[in-house]
Coordinates of C-alpha atoms in Angstrom, one line a residue:
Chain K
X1 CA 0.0 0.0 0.0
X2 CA 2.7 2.7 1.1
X3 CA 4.3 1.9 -2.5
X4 CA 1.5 2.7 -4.2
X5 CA 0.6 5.6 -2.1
X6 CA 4.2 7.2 -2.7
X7 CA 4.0 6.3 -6.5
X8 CA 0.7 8.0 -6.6
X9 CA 2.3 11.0 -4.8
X10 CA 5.2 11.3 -7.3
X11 CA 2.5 11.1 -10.3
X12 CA -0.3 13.0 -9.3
X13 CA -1.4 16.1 -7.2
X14 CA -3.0 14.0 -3.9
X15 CA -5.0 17.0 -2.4
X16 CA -5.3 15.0 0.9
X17 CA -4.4 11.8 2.1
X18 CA -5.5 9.9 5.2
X19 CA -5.2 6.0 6.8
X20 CA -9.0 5.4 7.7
X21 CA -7.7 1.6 9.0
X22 CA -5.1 -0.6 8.4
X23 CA -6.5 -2.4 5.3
X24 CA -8.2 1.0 4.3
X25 CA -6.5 4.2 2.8
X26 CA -8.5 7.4 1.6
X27 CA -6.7 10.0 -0.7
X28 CA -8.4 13.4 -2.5
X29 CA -7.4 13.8 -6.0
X30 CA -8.4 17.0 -8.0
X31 CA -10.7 16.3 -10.9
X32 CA -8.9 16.9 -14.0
X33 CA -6.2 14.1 -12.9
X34 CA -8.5 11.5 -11.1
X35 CA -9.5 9.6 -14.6
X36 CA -5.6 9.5 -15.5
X37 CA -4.9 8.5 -11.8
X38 CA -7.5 5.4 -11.9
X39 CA -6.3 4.5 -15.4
X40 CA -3.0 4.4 -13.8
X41 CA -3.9 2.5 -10.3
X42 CA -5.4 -0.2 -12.9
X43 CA -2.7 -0.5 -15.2
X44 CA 0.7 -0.3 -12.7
X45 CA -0.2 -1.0 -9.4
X46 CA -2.0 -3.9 -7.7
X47 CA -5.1 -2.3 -6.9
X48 CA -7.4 -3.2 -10.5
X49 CA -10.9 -3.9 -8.9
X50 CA -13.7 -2.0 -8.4
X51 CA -15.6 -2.8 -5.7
X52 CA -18.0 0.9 -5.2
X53 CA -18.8 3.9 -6.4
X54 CA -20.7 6.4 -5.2
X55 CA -21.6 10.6 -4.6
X56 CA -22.1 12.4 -1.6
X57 CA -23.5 16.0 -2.0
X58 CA -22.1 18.4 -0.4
X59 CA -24.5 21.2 -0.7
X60 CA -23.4 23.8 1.6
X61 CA -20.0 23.8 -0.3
X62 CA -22.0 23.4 -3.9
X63 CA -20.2 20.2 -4.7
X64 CA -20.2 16.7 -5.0
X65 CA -17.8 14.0 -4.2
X66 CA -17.3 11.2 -6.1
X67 CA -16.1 8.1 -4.5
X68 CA -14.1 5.1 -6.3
X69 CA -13.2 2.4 -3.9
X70 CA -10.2 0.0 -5.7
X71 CA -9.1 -3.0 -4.0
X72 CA -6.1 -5.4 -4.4
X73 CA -7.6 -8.8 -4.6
X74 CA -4.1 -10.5 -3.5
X75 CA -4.1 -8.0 0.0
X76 CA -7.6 -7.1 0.2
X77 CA -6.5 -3.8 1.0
X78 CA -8.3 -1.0 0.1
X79 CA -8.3 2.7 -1.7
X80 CA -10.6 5.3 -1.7
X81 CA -10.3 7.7 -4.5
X82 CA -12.1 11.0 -4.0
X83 CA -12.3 14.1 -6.3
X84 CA -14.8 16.7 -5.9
X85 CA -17.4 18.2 -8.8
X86 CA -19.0 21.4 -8.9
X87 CA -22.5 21.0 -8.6
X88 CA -24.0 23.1 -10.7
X89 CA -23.9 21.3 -14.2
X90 CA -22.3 18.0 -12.8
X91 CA -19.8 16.1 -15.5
X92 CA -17.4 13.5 -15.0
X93 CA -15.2 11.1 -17.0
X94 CA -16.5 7.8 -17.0
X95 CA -14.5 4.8 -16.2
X96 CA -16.4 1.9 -17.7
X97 CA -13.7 1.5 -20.5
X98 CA -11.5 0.4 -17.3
X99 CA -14.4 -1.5 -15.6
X100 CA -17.2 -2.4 -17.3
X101 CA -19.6 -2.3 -14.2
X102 CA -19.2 0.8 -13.6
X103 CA -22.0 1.6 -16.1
X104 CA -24.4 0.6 -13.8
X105 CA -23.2 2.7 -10.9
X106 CA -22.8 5.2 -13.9
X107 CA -26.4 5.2 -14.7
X108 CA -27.3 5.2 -10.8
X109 CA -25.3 8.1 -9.8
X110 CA -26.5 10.3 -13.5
X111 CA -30.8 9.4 -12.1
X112 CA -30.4 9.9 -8.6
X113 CA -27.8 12.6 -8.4
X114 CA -28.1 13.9 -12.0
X115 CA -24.2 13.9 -12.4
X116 CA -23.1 13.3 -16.4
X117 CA -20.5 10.9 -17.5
X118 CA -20.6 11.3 -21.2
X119 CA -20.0 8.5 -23.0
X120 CA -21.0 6.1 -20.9
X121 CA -23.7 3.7 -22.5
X122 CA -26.6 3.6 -20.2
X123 CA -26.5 7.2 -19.4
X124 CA -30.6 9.3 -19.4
X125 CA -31.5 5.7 -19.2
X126 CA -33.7 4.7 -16.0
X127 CA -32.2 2.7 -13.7
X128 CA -34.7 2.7 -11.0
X129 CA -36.8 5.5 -11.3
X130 CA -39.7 5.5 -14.3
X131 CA -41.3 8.9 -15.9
X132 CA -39.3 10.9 -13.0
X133 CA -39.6 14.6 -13.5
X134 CA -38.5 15.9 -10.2
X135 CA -35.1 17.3 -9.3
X136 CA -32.4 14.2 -8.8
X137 CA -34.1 12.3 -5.9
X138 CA -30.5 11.4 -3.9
X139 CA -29.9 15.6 -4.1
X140 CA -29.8 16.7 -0.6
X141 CA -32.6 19.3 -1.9
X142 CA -35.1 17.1 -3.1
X143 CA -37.8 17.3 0.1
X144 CA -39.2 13.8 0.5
X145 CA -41.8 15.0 2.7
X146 CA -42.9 17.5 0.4
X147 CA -42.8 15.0 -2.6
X148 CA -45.2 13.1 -0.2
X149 CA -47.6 15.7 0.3
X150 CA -47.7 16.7 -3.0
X151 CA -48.1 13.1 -4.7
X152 CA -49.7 10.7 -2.3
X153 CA -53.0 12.2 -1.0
X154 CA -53.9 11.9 2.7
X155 CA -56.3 8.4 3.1
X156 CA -59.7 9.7 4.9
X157 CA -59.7 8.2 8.7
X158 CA -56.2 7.8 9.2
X159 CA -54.3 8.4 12.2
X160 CA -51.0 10.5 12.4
X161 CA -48.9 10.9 15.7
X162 CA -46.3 12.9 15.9
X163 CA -43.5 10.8 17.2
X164 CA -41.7 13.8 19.1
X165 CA -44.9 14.2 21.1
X166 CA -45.4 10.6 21.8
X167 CA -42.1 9.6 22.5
X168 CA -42.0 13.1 25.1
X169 CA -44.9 12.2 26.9
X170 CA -43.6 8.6 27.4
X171 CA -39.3 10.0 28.6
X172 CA -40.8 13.8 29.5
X173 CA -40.8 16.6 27.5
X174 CA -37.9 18.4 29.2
X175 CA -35.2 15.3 28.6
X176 CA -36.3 15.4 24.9
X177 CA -36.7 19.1 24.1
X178 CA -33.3 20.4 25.9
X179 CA -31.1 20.0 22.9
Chain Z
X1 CA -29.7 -2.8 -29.4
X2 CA -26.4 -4.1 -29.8
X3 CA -24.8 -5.9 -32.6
X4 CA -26.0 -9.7 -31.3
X5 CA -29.4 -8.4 -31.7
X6 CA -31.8 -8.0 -35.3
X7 CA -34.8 -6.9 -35.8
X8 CA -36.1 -11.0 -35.9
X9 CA -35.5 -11.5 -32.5
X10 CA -38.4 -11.8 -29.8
X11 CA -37.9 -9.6 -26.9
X12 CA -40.0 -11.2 -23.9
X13 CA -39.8 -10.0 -20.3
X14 CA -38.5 -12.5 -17.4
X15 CA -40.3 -11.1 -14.5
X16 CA -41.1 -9.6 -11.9
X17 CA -43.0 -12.3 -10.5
X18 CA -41.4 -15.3 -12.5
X19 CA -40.4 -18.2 -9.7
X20 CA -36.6 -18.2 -10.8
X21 CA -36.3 -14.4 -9.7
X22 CA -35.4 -14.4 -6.3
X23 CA -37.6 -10.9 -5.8
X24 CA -39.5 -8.7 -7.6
X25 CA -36.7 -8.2 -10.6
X26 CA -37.2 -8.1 -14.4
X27 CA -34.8 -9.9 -17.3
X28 CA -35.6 -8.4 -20.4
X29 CA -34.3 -10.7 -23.1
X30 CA -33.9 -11.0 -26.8
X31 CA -34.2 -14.5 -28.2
X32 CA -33.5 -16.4 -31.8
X33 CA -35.3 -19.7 -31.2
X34 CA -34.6 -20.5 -27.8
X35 CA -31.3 -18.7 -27.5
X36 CA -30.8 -15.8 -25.4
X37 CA -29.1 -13.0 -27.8
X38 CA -28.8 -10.3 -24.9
X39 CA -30.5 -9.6 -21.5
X40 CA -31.1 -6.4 -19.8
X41 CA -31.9 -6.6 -16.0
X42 CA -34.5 -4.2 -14.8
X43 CA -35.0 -2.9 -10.9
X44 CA -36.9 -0.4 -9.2
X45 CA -40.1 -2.7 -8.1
X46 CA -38.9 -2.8 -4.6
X47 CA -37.5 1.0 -4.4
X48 CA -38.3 2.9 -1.5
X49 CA -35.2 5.3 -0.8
X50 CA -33.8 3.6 2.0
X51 CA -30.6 5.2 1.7
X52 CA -32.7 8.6 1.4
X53 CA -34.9 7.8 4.2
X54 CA -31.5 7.3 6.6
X55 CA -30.1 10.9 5.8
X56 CA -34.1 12.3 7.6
X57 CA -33.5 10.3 10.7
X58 CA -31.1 10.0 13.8
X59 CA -28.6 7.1 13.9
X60 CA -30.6 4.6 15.5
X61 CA -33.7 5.4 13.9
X62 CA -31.7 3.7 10.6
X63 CA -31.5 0.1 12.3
X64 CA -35.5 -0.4 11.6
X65 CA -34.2 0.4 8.0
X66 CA -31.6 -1.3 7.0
X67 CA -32.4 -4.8 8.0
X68 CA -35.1 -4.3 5.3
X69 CA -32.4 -4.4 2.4
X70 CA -32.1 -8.1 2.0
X71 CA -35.3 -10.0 3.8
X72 CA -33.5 -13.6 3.9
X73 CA -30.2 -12.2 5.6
X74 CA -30.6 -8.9 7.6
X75 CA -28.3 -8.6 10.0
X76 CA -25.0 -8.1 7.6
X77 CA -26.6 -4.7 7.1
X78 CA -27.2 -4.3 10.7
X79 CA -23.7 -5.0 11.5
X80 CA -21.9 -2.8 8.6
X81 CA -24.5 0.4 9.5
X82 CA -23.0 -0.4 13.6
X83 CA -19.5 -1.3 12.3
X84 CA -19.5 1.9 10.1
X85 CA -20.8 4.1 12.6
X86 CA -18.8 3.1 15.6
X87 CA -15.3 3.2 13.2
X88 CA -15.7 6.7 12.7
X89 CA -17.1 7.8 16.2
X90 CA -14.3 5.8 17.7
X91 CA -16.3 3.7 19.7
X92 CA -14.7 -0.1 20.6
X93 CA -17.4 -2.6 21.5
X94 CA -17.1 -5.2 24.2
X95 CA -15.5 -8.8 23.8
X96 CA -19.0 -10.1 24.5
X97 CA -20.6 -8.2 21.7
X98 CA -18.3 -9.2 19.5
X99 CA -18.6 -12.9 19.5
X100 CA -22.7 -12.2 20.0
X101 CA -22.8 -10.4 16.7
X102 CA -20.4 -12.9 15.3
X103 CA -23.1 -15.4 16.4
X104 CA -25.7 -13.4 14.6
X105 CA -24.3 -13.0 11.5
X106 CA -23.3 -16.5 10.9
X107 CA -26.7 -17.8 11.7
X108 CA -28.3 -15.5 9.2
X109 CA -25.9 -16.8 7.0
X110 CA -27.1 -20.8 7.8
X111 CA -30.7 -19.2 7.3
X112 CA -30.0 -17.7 4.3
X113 CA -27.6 -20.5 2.6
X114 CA -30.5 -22.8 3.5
X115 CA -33.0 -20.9 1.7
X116 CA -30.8 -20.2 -1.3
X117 CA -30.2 -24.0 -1.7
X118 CA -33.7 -25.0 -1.4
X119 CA -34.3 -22.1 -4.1
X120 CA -31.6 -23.5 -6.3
X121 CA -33.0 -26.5 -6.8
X122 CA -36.9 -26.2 -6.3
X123 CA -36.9 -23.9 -9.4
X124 CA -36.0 -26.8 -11.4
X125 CA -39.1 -28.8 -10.3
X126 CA -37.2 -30.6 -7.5
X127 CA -40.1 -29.6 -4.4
X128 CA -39.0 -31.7 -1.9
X129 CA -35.6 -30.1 -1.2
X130 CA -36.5 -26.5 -0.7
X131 CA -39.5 -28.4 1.8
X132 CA -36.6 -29.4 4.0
X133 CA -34.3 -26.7 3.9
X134 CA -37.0 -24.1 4.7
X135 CA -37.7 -26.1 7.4
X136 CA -34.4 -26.3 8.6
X137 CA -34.3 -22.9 7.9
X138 CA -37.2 -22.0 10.3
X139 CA -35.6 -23.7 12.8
X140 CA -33.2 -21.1 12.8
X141 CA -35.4 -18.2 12.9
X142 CA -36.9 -20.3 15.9
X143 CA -34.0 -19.5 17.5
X144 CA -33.3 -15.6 16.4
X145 CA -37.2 -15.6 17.6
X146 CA -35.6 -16.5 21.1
X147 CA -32.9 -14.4 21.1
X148 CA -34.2 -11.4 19.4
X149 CA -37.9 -11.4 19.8
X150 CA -38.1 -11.2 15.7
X151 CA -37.6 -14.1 13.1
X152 CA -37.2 -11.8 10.2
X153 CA -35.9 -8.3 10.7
X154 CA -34.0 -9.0 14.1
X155 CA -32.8 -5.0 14.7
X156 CA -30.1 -7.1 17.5
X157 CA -27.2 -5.8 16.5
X158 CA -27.2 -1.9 17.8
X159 CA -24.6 1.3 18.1
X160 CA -21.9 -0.6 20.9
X161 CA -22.7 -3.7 20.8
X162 CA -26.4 -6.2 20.8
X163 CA -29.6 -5.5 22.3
X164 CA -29.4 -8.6 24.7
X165 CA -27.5 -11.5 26.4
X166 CA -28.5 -14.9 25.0
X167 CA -31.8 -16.6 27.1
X168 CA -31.0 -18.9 29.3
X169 CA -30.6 -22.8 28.0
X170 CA -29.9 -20.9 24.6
X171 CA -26.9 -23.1 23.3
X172 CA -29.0 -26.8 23.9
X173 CA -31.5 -25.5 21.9
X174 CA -29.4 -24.3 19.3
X175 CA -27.0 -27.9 19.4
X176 CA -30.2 -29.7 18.9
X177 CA -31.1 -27.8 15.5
X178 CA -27.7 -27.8 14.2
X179 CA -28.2 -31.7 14.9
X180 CA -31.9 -31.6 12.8
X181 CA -29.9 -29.8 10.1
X182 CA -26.5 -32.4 9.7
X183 CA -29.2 -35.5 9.8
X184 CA -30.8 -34.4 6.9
X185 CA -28.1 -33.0 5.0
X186 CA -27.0 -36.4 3.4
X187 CA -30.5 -36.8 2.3
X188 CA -30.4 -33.1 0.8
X189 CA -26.7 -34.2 -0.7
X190 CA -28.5 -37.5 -2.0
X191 CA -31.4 -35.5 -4.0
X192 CA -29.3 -32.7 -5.3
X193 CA -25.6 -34.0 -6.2
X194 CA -26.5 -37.3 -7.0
X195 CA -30.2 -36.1 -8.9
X196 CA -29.7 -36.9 -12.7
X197 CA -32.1 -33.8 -13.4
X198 CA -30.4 -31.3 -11.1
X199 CA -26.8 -32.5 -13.0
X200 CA -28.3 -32.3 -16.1
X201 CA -29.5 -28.8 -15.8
X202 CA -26.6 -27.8 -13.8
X203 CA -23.0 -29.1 -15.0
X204 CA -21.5 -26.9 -17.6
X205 CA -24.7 -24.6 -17.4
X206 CA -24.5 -21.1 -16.1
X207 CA -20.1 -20.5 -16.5
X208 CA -18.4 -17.4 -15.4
X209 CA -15.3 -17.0 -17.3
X210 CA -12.3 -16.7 -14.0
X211 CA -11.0 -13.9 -15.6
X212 CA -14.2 -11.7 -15.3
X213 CA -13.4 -12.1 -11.2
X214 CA -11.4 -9.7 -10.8
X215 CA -12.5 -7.5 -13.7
X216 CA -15.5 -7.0 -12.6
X217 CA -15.5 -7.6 -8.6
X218 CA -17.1 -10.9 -8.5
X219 CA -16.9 -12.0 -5.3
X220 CA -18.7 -14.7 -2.8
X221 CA -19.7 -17.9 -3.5
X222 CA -19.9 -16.8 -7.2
X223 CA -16.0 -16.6 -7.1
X224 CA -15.1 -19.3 -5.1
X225 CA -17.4 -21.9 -7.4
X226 CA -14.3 -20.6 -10.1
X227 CA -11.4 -22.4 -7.3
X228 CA -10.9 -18.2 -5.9
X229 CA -11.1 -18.2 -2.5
X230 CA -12.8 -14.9 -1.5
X231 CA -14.3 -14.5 1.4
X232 CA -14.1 -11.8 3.6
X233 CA -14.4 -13.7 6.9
X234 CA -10.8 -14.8 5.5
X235 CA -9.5 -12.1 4.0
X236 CA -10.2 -9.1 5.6
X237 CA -10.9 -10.4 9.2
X238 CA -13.8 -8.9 11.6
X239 CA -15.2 -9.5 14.9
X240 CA -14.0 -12.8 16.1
X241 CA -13.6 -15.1 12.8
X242 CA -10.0 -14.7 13.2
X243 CA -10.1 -16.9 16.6
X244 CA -12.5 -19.1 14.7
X245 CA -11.5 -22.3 13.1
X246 CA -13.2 -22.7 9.5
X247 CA -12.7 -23.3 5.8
X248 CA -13.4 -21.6 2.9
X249 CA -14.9 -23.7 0.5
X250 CA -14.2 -23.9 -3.1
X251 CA -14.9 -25.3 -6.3
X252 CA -13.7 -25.6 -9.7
X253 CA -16.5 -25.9 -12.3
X254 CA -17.4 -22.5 -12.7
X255 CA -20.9 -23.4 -13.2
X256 CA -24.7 -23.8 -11.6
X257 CA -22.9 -26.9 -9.7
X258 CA -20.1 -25.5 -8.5
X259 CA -21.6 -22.9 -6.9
X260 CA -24.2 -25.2 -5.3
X261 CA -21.5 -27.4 -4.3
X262 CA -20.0 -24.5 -2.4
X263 CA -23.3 -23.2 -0.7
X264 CA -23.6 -26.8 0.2
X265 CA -19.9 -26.4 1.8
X266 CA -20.8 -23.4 3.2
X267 CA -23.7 -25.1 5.1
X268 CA -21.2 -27.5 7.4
X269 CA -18.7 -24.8 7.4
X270 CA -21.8 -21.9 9.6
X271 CA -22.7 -25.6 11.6
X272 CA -19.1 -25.4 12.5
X273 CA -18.4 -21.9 13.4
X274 CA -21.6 -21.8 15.3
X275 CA -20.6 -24.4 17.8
X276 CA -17.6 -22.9 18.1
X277 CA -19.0 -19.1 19.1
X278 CA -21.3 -21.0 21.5
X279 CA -18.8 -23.6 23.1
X280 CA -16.0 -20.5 23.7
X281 CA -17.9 -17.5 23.9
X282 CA -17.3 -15.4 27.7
X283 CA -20.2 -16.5 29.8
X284 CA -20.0 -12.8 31.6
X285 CA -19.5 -9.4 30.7
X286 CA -21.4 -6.6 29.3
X287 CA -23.2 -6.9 26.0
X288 CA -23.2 -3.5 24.9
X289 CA -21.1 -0.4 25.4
X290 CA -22.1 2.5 27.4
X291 CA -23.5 5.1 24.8
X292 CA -24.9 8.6 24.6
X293 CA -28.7 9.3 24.6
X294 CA -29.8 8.3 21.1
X295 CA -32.1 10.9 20.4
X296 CA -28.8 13.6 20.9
X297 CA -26.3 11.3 19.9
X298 CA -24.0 13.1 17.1
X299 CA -21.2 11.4 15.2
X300 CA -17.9 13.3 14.3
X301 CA -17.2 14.0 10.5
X302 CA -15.8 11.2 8.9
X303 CA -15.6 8.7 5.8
X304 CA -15.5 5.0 5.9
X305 CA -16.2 1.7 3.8
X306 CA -16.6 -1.5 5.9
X307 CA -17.0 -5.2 4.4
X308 CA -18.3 -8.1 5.9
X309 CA -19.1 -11.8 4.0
X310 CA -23.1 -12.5 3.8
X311 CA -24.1 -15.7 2.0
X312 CA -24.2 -14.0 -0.9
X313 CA -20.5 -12.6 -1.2
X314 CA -19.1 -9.2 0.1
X315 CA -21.5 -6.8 1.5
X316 CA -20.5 -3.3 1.7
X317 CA -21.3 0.0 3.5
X318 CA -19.7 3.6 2.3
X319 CA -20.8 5.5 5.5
X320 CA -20.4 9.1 5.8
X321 CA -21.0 11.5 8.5
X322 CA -20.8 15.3 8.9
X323 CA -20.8 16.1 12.7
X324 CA -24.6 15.9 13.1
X325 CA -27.1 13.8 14.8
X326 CA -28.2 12.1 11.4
X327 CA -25.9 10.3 8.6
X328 CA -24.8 12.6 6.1
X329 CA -24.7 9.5 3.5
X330 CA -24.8 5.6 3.3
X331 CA -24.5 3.8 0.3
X332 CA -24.9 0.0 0.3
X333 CA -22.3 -2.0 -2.2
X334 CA -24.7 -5.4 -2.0
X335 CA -23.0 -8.5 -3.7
X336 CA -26.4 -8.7 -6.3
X337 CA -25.4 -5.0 -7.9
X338 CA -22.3 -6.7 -9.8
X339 CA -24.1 -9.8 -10.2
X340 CA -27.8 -9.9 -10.7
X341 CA -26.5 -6.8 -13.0
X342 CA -23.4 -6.5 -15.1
X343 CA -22.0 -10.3 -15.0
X344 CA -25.8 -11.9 -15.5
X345 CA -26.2 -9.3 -18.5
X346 CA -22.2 -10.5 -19.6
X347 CA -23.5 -14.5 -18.7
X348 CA -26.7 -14.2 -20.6
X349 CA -26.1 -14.1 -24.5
X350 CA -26.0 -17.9 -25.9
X351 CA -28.0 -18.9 -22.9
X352 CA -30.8 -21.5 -23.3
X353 CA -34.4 -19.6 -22.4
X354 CA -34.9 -22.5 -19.9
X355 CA -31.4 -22.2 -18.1
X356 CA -32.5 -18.3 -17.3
X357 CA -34.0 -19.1 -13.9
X358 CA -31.4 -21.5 -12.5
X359 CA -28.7 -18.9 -13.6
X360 CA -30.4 -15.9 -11.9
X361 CA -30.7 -18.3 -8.7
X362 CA -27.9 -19.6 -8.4
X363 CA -26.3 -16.1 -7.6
X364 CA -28.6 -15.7 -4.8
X365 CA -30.0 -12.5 -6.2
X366 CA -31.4 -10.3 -3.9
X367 CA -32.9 -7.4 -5.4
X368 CA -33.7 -5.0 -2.8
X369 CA -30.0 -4.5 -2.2
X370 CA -29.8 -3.7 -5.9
X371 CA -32.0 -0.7 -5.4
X372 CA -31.9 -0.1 -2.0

C-alpha cells in the first residue's frame, strides 16, 4: 500500500491523504487528474478492482464528491479515490472503459444525483426511477416530505402521531426538548 | 440494441414475478429460437429510498431500515451500519458483543444458505428439497425468535454492541437444531448432487469465465465456485472469525454446480463456526457499550467503507458522517449490484431460455440490495 501511495504522490497532485484503517486508505485527487490516476492505479499498481462507487453531495460547499473504492484482490487492502465536482452542471469522466460495471453505478449516480458521465452507454436511461420529472431524488434538496404531500394524498380516517410528542410524553418533555 | 441483436428476435420480459427471480426483478431478453441474444436486467419494483430515508433520521432510527435491504439475511446490514458508525465515532465494542454479533451473523448466513439452496433446486421442479431446507431454515429463525424477539428483521445488532445476552438454555437449543440440520443434509446431498435432473440442468450450465473475477468484482460464493477463494471472513478479518477455526470452500466448475457445491460447503462450514462461538464464547461481561442518549447522539465527521461476507459474497457499506445527529450518506455496495447486473447481462447471451432461472438463482440475487 505505502508503494502505491508514494507512487501515486510522485505522479499526481493527492490534495489530501489519510489512513482510515489498516487495510483502508482514503486520498483526494483534484478532478482533472483523477480519470488518469485510476487509469494508472489499474494499469501499474496492484489495486485493479472496483468494488464501489458512489456521490455524496455536499451542498453547503455546492459540490459533489465522487467516490471510487479500488481493492487489491491478493491484500484485500483498500483505496478510496475522491475528487470533488462542482455541482451546478455536474460532468465526470466515465470509467467503464476500465471497468465495465461501472456503467451501472454510472447510470445510478446520472438518475439519482443527476451527475453526467458522457459517453458512458446507459447514461438518461432509467435505472430505478420511471417517468421521473422531479429534481435528482438522492440531491440533498429534493424534500421527500414535500414530494409526499404533493403526490400521495392523505387516506380519509387515518391516524397520524407525531413521534416527538409521543415519545416526550412517554421519557418527558424536558429530557427530549433540551437540545 | 447491440450488434448480437436483429430486428427478428423476440424480446420477452422475465419477470417480476417469475419463480426463478429471487424478488421482484425483471430480465428483459432478446431470443432467436430458444437462445438468449442479450439480457437487460431491470430494478426499481422494490425501491423505497432507503438510503434517502436514513439521511431524515437520527442514527438509531436507521436500524429499523436497514435490515429491510435483504429479507433472507438482515443482519449483515445491521452490522456494517453499527460497524461503520462506531469506526468513525471511535467507539470499541465489548468482547462479549463481538462474538454475539459474530453469532448473529453466521446464523443469518445458515438461514439464508439454506434458503438459497432449497431455491436452487426447487426452481428446477425438485419440491421436496426446498421443503426441508425451509424447514431447517425456520428452525433457525426459531431461534433468532428466542434471542431477538423477531424471526425476520431481528434489529439485535445496535450502536456498541447487541440488544441482549442470549436466554437462558440458549446453546442446547441451538446444538439440537444444528443436529436436525446435519441428519438431513445427506438426504439433501442424495437429491441434489446425485439427482440426474439437477446434474443435467446444472453441469456446464451457467459458466463465469475466472477472468471476469477480478474485472468485474465478483466476489462470494460466485467466485469461489471458479477455485478463488474470497471471502471476507478470511481475507479481511472482523469480529471474532479470526479466533474461529473454519474453511473456505471452493470449487472448480465454474458453473450452476459448482456454486451449489460451495453453498452446500458453506452449510457445514456456519454448523461449524456456530458451535464454536457457542462452546467459547465469555459467559459474563457486558453486551453493549455505554453510549450517549440516542435521540442527541451526534457522530464526528468522517468517511468509511466496511465489508463483511453474507451468504451471498461481500456486503459493503460507504458511510459518511458530517458532525450531526443524522448520517450525512450511506451507500450499500450489496454483492447482487455486480451480479444480478453486469455479469448476469455478460452471462446471458447464448444462454438457453430454460437455463435463465437456474442462472439468476444460483447467484442468490437479492434485489432489494440492488435498489436499496
Amino acid at each position: 500500500m505505502q508503494t502505491t501511495l508514494q507512487a501515486l504522490k510522485n505522479q499526481f497532485t493527492v490534495q489530501w491523504e489519510k489512513q482510515q484503517r489498516a487495510d483502508l486508505h482514503q486520498v483526494g485527487l483534484p478532478r482533472e487528474q483523477t480519470l488518469a490516476a485510476l487509469t494508472w492505479l489499474k494499469e501499474h499498481t496492484p489495486f485493479v478492482q472496483l468494488t464501489h462507487m458512489s456521490v455524496v453531495d455536499w451542498i453547503e460547499e455546492d459540490q459533489f464528491q465522487i467516490t471510487y473504492l479500488l481493492m487489491n484482490p491478493r491484500s484485500y487492502d483498500l483505496l478510496m479515490v475522491c475528487t470533488r465536482i462542482a455541482r451546478s452542471g455536474a460532468t465526470m469522466e466515465s470509467v467503464h472503459k476500465l471497468w465495465p460495471q461501472a456503467v451501472t453505478y454510472e447510470q445510478e449516480m446520472n438518475e439519482m444525483f443527476g451527475v453526467e458521465f458522457p459517453g458512458s452507454p446507459r447514461q438518461g436511461e432509467s435505472f430505478i426511477l420511471e417517468g421521473w420529472e422531479d429534481i435528482p431524488p438522492m440531491r440533498r434538496d429534493f424534500d421527500t416530505v414535500q414530494f409526499v404531500l404533493d403526490h400521495i394524498p392523505d387516506r380519509p380516517g387515518r391516524l397520524s402521531i407525531n413521534t416527538r410528542e409521543f415519545i416526550g410524553r412517554k421519557v418527558g418533555e424536558k429530557r427530549l426538548l433540551h437540545d | 440494441m447491440t450488434e448480437q441483436v436483429t430486428e427478428k428476435d423476440v424480446q420477452l420480459w422475465v419477470g417480476p414475478q417469475h419463480p426463478g427471480v429471487t424478488g421482484n426483478m425483471s430480465v428483459q431478453i432478446w431470443l432467436r429460437g430458444d437462445t438468449i441474444q442479450m439480457g437487460r436486467t431491470h430494478v426499481g419494483y422494490l425501491h423505497r429510498g432507503f438510503e434517502k430515508l436514513m439521511e431524515r433520521r437520527k442514527f438509531i432510527q436507521s436500524f429499523p431500515i436497514v435490515c429491510r435491504i435483504c429479507v433472507p439475511e438482515p443482519d449483515t446490514n445491521e452490522y456494517l451500519l453499527a460497524a461503520g458508525v462506531e469506526e468513525i465515532a471511535g467507539i470499541v465494542i465489548p468482547e462479549k458483543a463481538r462474538w454475539l454479533r459474530t453469532l448473529a451473523l453466521e446464523m443469518a448466513r445458515l438461514a439464508a444458505t439454506l434458503q438459497a439452496l432449497g431455491g436452487q433446486v426447487g426452481m428446477m421442479g425438485l419440491g421436496t428439497v426446498p421443503n426441508w431446507t425451509y424447514t431447517l431454515r425456520d428452525y433457525i429463525l426459531d431461534r433468532f425468535e428466542e434471542l431477538t424477539g423477531a424471526r425476520i428483521y431481528h434489529m439485535y445488532i445496535v450502536y456498541g454492541g447487541v440488544r441482549r445476552d442470549l436466554p437462558e438454555g440458549f446453546a442446547a437449543r441451538m446444538e439440537e437444531d444444528l443436529r436436525a440440520i446435519e441428519e438431513r443434509l445427506p438426504f439433501i446431498d442424495n437429491l441434489i448432487f446425485d439427482n440426474a435432473v439437477f446434474r443435467k440442468r446444472a453441469i456446464g450450465v451457467g459458466k463465469i469465465d475466472p477472468a471476469w473475477i477480478d474485472e468485474m468484482g465478483i466476489t462470494g460464493p460466485t467466485a469461489r465456485a471458479c477455485g478463488v477463494p474470497r471471502d471476507v471472513r478470511r481475507n479481511s478479518p472482523y469480529l471474532v472469525y479470526p479466533e474461529l477455526d473454519f474453511d473456505v470452500i471452493t470449487a472448480e466448475g465454474c458453473d450452476i454446480f459448482a456454486r451449489a457445491q460451495v453453498r452446500r460447503g458453506d452449510i457445514t462450514q456456519s454448523i461449524r463456526i456456530i458451535r464454536q462461538i457457542l462452546a467459547r464464547m465469555p459467559k459474563d461481561g457486558p453486551y453493549c457499550a455505554r453510549m450517549p442518549n440516542m435521540l442527541h447522539w451526534t457522530v464526528e465527521k468522517g468517511q468509511t467503507y466496511v465489508r463483511a461476507e453474507a451468504s451471498r459474497g461481500e456486503m459493503g457499506y460507504f458511510v459518511v458522517t458530517d458532525g450531526s445527529d443524522k448520517l450525512r450518506r450511506v451507500h450499500v455496495r450489496g454483492p447482487s449490484y455486480v451480479h444480478a447486473v453486469s455479469l448476469l447481462e455478460r452471462m446471458l447471451p447464448g444462454t438457453n431460455i430454460s437455463d435463465l432461472g437456474a442462472t439468476m438463482v444460483s447467484m442468490q440475487t437479492c434485489p432489494p440490495e440492488i435498489e436499496r
